[in-house]
XYZ file of C-alpha atoms in Angstrom:
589
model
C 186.751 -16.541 -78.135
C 186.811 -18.310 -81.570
C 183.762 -20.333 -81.613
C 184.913 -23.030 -82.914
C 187.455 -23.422 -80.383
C 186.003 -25.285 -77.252
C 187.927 -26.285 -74.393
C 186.260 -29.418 -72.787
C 188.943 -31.161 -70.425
C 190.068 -28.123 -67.815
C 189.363 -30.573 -64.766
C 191.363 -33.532 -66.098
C 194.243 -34.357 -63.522
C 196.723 -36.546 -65.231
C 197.820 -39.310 -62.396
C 200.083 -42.407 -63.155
C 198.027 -45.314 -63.145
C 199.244 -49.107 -63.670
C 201.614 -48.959 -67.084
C 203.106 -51.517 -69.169
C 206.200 -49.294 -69.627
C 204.901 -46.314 -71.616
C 206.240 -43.000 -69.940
C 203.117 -41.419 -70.390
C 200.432 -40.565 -67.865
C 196.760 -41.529 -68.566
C 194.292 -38.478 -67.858
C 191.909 -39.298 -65.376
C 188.121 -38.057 -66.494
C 185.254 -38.710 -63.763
C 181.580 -40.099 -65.404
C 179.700 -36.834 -65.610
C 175.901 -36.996 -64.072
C 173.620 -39.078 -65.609
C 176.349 -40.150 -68.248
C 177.348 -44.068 -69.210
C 180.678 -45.058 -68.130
C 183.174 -45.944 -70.863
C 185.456 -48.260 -70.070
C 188.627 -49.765 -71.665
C 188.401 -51.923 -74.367
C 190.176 -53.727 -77.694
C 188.845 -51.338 -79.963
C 186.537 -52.897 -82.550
C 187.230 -50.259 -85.077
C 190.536 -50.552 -86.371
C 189.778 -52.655 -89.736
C 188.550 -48.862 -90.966
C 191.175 -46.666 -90.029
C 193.693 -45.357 -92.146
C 196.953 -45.855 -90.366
C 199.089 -44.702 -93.491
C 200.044 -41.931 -91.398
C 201.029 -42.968 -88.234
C 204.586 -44.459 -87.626
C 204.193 -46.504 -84.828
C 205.588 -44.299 -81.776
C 202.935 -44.443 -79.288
C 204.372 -41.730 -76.700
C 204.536 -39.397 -79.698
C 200.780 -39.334 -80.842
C 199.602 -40.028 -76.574
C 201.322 -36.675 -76.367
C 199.654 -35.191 -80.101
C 196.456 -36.487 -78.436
C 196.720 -35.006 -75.320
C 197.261 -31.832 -76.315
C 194.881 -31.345 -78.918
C 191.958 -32.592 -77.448
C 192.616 -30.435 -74.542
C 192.461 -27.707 -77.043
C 189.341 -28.817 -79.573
C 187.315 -31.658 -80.242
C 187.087 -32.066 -83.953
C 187.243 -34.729 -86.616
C 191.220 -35.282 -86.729
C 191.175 -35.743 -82.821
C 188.821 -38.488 -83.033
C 190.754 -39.729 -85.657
C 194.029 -39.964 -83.429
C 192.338 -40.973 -80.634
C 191.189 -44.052 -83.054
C 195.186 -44.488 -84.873
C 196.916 -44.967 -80.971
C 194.266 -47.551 -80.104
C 195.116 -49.459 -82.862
C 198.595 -49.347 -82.681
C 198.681 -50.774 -79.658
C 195.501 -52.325 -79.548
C 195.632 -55.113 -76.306
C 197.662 -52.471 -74.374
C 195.736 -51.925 -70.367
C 197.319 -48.112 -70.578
C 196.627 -47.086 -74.088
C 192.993 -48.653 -73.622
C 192.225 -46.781 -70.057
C 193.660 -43.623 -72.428
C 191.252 -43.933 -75.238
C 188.428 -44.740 -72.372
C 189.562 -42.005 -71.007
C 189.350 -39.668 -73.690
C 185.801 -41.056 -74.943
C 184.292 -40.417 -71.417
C 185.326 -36.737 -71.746
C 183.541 -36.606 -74.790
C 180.556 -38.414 -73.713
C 180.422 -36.402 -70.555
C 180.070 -33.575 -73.357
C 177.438 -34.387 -75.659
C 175.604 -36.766 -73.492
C 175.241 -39.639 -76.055
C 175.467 -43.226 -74.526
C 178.650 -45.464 -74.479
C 176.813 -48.032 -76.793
C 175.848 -44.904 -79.082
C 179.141 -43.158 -79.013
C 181.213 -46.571 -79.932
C 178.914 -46.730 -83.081
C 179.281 -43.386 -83.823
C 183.152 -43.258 -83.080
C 183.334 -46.424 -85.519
C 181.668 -44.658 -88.347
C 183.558 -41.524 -87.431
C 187.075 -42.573 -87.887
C 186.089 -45.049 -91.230
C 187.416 -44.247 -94.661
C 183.534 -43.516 -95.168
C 183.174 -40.684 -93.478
C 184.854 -37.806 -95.209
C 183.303 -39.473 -98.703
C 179.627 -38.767 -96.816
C 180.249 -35.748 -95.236
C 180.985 -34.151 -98.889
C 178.248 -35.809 -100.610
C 176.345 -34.618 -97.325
C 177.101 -31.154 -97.158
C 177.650 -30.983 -100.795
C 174.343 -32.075 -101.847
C 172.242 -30.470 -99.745
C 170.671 -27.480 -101.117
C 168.085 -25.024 -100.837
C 165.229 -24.461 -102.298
C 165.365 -22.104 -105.589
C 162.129 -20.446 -104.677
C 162.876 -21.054 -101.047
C 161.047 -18.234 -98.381
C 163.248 -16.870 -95.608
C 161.425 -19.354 -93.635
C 162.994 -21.894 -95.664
C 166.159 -20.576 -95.275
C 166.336 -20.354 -91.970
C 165.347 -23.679 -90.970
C 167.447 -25.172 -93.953
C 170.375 -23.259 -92.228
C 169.530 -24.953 -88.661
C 169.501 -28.463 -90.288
C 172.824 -27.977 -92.111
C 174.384 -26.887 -88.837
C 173.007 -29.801 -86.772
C 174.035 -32.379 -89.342
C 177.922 -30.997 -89.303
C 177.757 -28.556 -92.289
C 177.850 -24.657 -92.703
C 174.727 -22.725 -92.463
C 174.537 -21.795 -95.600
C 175.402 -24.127 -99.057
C 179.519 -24.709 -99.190
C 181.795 -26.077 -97.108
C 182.092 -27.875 -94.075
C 182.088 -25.301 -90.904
C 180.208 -26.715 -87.923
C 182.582 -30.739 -87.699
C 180.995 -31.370 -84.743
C 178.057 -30.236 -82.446
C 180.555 -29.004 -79.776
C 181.231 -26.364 -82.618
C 177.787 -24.745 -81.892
C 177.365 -22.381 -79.194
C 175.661 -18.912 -78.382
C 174.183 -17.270 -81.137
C 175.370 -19.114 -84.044
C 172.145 -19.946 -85.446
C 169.550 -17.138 -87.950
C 168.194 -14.637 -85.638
C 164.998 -15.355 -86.987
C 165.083 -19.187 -85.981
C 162.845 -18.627 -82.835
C 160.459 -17.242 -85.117
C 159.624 -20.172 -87.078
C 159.941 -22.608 -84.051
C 157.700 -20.796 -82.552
C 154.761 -20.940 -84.946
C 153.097 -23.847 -82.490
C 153.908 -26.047 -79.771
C 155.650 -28.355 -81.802
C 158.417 -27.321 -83.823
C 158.747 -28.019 -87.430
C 161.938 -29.755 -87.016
C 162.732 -31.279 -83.739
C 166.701 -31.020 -85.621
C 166.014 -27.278 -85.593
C 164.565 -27.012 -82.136
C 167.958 -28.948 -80.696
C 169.731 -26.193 -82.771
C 167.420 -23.526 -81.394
C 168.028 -24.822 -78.085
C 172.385 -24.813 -78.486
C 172.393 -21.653 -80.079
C 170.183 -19.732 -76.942
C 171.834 -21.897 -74.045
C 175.321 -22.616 -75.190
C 177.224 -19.454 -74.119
C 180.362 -20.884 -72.976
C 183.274 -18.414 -71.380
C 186.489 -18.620 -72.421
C 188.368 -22.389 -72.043
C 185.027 -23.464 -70.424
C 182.892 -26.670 -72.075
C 180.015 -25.331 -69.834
C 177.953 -22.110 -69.399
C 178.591 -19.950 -66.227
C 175.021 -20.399 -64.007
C 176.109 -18.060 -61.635
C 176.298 -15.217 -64.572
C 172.674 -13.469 -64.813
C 172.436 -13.535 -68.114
C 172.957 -17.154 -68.118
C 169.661 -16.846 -65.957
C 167.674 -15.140 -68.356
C 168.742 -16.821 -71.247
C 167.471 -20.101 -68.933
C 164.268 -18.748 -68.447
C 162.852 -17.825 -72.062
C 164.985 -21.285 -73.332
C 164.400 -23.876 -70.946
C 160.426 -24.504 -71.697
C 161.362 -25.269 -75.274
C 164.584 -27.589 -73.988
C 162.583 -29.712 -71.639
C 160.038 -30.581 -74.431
C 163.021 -31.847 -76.668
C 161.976 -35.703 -77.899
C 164.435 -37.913 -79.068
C 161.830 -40.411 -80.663
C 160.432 -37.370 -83.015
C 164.530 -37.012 -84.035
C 165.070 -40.579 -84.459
C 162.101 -40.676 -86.963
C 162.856 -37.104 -88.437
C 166.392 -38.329 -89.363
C 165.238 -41.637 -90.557
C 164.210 -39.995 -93.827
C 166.024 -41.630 -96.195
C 167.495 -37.995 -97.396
C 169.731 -38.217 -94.824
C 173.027 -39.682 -95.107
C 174.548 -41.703 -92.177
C 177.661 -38.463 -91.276
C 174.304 -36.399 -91.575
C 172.525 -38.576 -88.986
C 175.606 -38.797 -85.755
C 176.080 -35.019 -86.276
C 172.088 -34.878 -85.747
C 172.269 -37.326 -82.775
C 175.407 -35.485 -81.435
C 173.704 -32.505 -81.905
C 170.505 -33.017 -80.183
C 172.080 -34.803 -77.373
C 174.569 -31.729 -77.016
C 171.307 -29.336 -76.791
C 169.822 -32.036 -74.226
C 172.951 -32.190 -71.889
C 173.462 -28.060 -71.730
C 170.105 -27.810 -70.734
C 170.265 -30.646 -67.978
C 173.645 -29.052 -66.646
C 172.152 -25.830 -66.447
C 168.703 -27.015 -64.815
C 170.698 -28.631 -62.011
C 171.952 -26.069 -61.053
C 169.297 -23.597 -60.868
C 167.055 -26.489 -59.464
C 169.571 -26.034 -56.640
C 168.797 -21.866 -56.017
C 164.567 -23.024 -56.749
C 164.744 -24.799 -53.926
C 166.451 -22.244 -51.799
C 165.112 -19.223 -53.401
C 161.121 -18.911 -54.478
C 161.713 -16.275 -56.579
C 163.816 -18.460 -58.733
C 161.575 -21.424 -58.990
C 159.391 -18.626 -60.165
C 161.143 -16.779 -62.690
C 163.021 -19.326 -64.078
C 160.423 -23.155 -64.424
C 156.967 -21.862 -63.174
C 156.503 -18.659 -64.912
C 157.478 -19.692 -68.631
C 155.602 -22.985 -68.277
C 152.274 -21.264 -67.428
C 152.817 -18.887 -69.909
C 153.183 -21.690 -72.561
C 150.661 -24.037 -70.813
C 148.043 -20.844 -71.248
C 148.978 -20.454 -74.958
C 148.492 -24.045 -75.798
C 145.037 -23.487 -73.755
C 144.023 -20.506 -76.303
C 145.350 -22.035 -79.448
C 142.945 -25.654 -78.641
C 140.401 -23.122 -78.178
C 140.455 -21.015 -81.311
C 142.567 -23.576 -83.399
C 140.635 -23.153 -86.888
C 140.859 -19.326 -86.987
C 144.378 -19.554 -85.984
C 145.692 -21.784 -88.425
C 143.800 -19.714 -91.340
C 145.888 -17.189 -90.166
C 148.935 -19.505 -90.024
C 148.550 -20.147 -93.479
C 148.020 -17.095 -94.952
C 151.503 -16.152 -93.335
C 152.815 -19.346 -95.036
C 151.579 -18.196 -98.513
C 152.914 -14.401 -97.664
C 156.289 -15.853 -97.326
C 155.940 -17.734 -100.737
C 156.512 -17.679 -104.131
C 153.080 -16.709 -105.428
C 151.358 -13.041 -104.854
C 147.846 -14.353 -106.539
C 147.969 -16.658 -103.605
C 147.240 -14.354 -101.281
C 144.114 -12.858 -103.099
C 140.479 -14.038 -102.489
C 140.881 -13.904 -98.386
C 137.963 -11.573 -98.352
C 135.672 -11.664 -95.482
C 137.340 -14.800 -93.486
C 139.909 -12.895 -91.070
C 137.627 -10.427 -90.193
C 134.563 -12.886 -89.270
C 136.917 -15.009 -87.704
C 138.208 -11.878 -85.305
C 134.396 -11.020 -84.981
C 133.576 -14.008 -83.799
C 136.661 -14.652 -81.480
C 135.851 -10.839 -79.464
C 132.209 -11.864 -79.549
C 132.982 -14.955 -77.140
C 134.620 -12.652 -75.351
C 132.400 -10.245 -74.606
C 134.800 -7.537 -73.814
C 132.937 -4.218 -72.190
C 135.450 -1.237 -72.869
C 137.851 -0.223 -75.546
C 140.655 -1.517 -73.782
C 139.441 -4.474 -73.117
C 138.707 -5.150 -77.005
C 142.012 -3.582 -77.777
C 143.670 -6.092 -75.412
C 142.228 -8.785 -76.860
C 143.344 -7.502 -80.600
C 146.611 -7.604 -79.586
C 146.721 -11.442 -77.663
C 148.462 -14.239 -79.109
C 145.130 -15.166 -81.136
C 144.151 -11.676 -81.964
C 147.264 -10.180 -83.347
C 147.988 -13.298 -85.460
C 144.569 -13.051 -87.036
C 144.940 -9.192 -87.044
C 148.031 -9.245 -88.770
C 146.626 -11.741 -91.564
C 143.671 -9.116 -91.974
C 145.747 -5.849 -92.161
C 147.404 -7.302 -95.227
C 144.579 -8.922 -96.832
C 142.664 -5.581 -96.952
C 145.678 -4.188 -98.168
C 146.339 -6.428 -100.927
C 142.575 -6.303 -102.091
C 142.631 -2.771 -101.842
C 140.506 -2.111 -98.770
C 142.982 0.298 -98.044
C 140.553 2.681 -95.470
C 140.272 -0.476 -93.614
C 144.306 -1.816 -93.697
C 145.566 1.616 -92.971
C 143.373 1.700 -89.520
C 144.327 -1.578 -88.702
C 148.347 -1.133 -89.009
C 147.865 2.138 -87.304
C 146.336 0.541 -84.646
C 149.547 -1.743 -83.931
C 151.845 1.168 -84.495
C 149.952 3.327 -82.423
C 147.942 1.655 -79.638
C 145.353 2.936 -77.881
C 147.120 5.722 -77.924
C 149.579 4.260 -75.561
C 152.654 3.329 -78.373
C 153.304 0.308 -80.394
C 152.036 -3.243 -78.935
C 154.113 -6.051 -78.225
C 154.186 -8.820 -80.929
C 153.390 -11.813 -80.281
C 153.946 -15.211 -81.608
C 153.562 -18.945 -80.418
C 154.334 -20.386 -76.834
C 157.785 -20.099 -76.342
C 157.167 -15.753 -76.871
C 154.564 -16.741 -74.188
C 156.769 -18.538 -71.787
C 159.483 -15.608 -72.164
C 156.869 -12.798 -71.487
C 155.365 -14.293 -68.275
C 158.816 -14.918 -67.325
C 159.387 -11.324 -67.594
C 155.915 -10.363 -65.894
C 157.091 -12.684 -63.132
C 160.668 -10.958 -62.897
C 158.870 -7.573 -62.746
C 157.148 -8.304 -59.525
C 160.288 -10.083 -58.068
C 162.214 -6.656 -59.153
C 159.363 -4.646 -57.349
C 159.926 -6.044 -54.197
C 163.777 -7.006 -54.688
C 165.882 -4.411 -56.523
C 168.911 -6.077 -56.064
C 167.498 -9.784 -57.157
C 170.997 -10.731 -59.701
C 168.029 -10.913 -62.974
C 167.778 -7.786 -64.105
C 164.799 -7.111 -67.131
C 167.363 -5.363 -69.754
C 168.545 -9.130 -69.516
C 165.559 -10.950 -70.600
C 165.829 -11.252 -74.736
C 163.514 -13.298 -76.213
C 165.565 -15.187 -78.698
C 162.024 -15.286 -80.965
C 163.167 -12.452 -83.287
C 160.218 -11.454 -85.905
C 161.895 -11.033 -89.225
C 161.751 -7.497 -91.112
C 160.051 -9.092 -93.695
C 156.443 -9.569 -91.802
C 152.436 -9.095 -92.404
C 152.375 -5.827 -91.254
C 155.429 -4.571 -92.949
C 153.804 -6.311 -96.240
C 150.521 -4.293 -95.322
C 152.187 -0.875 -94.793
C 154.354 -1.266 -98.429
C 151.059 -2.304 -100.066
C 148.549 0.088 -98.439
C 151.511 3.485 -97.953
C 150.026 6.680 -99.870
C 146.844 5.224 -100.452
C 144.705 7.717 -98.595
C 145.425 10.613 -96.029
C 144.778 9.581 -92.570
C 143.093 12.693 -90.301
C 144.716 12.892 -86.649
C 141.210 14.111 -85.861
C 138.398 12.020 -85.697
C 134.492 12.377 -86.123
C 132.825 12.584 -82.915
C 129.347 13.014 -82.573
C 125.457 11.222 -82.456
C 124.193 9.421 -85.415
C 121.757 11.087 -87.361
C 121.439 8.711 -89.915
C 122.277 5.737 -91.521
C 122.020 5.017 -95.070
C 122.896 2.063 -97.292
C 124.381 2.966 -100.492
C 126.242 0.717 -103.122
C 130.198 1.898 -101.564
C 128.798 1.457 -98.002
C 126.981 3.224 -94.926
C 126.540 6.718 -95.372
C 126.747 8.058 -91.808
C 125.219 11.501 -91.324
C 125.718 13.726 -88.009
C 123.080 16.636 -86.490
C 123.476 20.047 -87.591
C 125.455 22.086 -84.848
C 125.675 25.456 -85.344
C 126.087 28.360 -82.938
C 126.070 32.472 -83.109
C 128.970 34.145 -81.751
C 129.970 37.960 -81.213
C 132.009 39.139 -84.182
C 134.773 40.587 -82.221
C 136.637 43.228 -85.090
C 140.698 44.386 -83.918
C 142.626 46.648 -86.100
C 146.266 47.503 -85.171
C 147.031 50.472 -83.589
C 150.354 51.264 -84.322
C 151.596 51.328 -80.604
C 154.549 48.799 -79.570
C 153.236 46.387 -76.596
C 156.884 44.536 -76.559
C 159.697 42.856 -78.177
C 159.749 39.435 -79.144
C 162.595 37.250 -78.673
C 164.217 37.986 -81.881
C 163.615 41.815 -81.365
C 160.670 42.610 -83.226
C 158.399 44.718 -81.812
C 154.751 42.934 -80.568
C 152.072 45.748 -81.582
C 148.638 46.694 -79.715
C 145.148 46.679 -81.513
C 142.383 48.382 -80.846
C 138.745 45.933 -80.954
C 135.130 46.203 -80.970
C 132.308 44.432 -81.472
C 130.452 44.166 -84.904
C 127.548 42.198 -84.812
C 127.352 38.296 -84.715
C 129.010 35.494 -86.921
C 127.496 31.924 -87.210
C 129.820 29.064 -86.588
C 129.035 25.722 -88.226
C 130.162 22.394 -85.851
C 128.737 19.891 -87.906
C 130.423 16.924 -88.189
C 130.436 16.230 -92.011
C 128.884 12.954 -93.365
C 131.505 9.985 -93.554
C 130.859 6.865 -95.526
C 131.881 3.635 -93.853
C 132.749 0.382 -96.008
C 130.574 -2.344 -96.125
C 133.144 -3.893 -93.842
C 132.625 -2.035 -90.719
C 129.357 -0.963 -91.285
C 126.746 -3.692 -89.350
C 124.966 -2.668 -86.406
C 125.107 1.111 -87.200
C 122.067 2.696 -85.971
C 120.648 6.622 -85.920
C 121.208 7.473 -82.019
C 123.935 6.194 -81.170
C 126.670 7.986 -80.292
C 130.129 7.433 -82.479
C 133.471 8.403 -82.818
C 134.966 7.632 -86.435
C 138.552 7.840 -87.752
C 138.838 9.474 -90.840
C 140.651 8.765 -94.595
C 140.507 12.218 -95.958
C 142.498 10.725 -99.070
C 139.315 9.242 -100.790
C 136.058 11.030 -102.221
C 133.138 11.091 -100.526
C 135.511 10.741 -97.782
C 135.328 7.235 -95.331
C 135.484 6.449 -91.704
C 136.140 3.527 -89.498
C 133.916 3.419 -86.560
C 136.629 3.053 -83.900
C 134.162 3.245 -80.933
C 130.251 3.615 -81.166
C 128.520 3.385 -78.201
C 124.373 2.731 -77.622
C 123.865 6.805 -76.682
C 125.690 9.910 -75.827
C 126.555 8.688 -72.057
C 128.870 5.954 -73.572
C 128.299 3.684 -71.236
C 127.769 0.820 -73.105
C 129.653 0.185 -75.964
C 128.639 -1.837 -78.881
C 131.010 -1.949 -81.845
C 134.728 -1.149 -81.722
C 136.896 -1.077 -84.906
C 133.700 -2.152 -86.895
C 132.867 -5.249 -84.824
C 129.994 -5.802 -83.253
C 130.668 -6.571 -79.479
C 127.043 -7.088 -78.621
């Protein structure tokens, strides 16, 4: 389906109503739920139309009408819709038409009668095509603009009824936005907090996830699963939407008055998808638990439990916030001098919660809190050349706990989507043929390519070699010196039989290429001494508090750098490891 072609009057039945003699029939359009009723009037717009164009015969454009709008809402429909009012402008029949034809699109974008007259005035004056260039024309982006920028400058272009990106007019209309229109990387930067940083972009957001229309449909199919899913990780964000924070957004004096209806239009076209699409499902929640579950309880704890964190660890999380803010900037200087500030804040933030096992750190390091501040550190110790340190800590989110690559994770709506899809899982468990399936669930919050951690790896990649092996073994010693901790391990050493096999020159076999596998005669010739010992490691100043002789550590290993250095990944009080104290070089105790 060409998305710019919309179909919005399938139900109309055309039925002759009272005439005054035209041989036309006057469609008949019902006041959708919750919308105002338009009713006929002597239109008070006709001192700004252009009517150079129209030659009087009112059966001829009622029939142009008809079958355009039928077809596609955009600017020259409204515009003939406004030219057969006024030509006959006290006609009952052509009124009920235009009243008629207004309703339809009211029903559509859910604007009121009061606001949709105003608009409609505005719409069809000489003015309008004069502001829509200067409009889309004149607003540009940013010549040192981040993809951040970008993105959000190419949500506000399409909600104000321009292309995403700088040129010409693409998107006439917010009926014109549907499914997956907007930057794949929108959710992203909606999603840094609760509140958006454009409620224009969040109505956009909104469109572009819940908008998938079928072909000659003006709404989404609810009984279609996918509809469902895209419901679930969409509709938190949709029932937060706040016209006040538009109406003051758009009252910046940057916007133009075609920018402002296309932002109205806009916002109440996000607004009235959602509320279609919630009555419905409101009507299988209240048959069906599992879908009150999956589909309004689940997301909103998850967000309701992010906003919870975030108030709770808000200074350490904006830090990181910014940092990611200055990443995606102009300046590289600006992201030098973070030093210790990540890494105490992370210290402090698995301190309060006294995690007991590895896992239980890990899992923290990897939360909505953790990875953001994680993510800020990896690249700071990349860029200031702590590379020991940043290569351990992307390695860690490539890697796991030796489990695979973690999850990312982002701001509340990424929260709302993944307890959505922990609350699907359990449905799924005990329902296998529940219509949801899980290789439905997207999360429309797409992190871009361009991230921290990718900006760590480029800046920290061939800096060192990184041992699959690490140092395991008790603490011997522990010894300040001016590059860090100088970590020594006991001497283990062991004597062995020196077991002595010359070949014989008999054939045993064939291999499985056909060479022949030969016997060996052996013997024993004394003893060999085999030395264990774990060689000393040096651990950056970083990750070296709370280090004691004693305790029992294991230590992953840069073999790249001379002496060579270790991360204490897991150091535990003695050689039971029962009780662990420091994990990735913070102290948990």
């Amino acid at each position: 389906m060409n998305r710019y072609v919309v179909r919005y009057l399938p139900t109309i039945a055309l039925t002759c109503l009272t005439t005054t003699g035209w041989a036309f029939d006057v469609p008949s359009v019902k006041v959708g739920p919750g919308r105002d009723t338009v009713k006929p009037m002597k239109p008070d717009w006709c001192d700004g139309v252009d009517m150079s164009d129209a030659d009087g015969d009112v059966e001829r454009t009622f029939s142009r009408v008809e079958r355009t709008v039928a077809s596609r809402w955009d600017q020259q429909r409204h515009l003939w819709i406004a030219k057969i009012a006024c030509m006959a402008p006290s006609d009952k029949k052509v009124q009920e038409a235009v009243a008629a034809w207004r309703q339809s699109w009211v029903n559509l974008v859910g604007t009121s009668e009061a606001e949709d007259r105003s608009l409609f005035k505005f719409r069809v004056s000489s003015d309008y095509e004069k502001q829509e260039t200067e409009w889309c024309e004149g607003f540009k982006p940013e010549e040192e603009g981040s993809i951040r920028d970008k993105a959000l400058y190419g949500a506000l272009r399409m909600g104000t009824g321009c292309s995403p990106q700088y040129g010409p007019t693409v998107y006439p209309n917010a009926t014109d936005l549907s499914a997956g229109d907007a930057d794949e990387t929108l959710g992203w930067w909606i999603d840094e907090y609760t509140e958006p940083p454009s409620e224009l972009a969040r109505a956009v957001f909104v469109t572009s996830c819940l908008r998938n229309l079928p072909h000659d449909a003006q709404w989404p199919d609810t009984s279609e699963p996918y509809n469902m899913a895209r419901f679930a990780v969409c509709g938190a964000d949709a029932r937060r939407m706040d016209r006040a924070k538009l109406d003051k957004e758009i009252a910046d004096k940057k916007f133009n008055h075609y920018a402002k209806i296309n932002a109205i239009e806009t916002f109440a076209t996000a607004k009235a998808v959602y509320d279609y699409m919630a009555t419905e499902y409101n009507k299988k929640a209240a048959k069906d638990a599992a879908y009150k579950t999956v589909l309004f309880d689940a997301p909103e704890k998850g967000w309701s439990d992010w906003d919870k964190t975030y108030a709770a660890n808000k200074a350490v999380f904006d830090a990181a916030r910014a940092y990611e803010t200055k990443f995606y900037g102009p300046s590289k200087k600006a992201l030098l001098g973070c030093g210790d500030s990540f890494r105490k804040g992370l210290a402090t933030y698995l301190k309060s919660k006294a995690p007991k096992t590895a896992e239980q750190a890990f899992n923290l390091a990897i939360d909505p809190i953790g990875y953001s501040i994680w993510s800020a550190m990896a690249l700071c110790d990349a860029l200031e050349a702590r590379y020991t340190a940043a290569q351990f800590e992307i390695d860690l989110f490539s890697s796991g706990q030796d489990s695979g690559p973690v999850g990312i994770q982002r701001g509340p709506r990424l929260a709302a989507y993944t307890a959505a899809s922990k609350a699907l899982a359990d449905v799924l468990a005990d329902r296998d043929k529940f219509p949801i399936k899980g290789n439905m669930f997207h999360p429309k919050v797409e992190q871009p390519t361009e991230n921290l951690l990718h900006g760590a790896f480029d800046a920290a990649v061939n800096k060192g070699f990184i041992s699959a092996n690490p140092a395991k073994d008790v603490i011997q010693s522990v010894k300040k010196e001016k590059n860090g901790f100088l970590v020594t391990f006991p001497t283990r050493k062991r004597t062995v039989p020196n077991r002595v096999c010359v070949r014989n020159g008999r054939i045993n076999g064939w291999g499985i290429n056909g060479e022949p596998i030969y016997d060996s005669d052996c013997h024993i010739e004394g003893t060999i001494t085999l030395n264990n010992t774990v060689k000393p490691v040096v651990v950056p100043n970083e990750f070296g508090a709370g280090l004691k002789a004693g305790q029992f550590g294991e230590f992953l290993i840069n073999e790249g750098t001379e002496p060579r250095q270790g991360i204490p990944r897991m150091v535990f009080a003695n050689e039971k490891a029962d009780k662990l104290l420091i994990w990735y070089g913070f102290q948990l105790q």
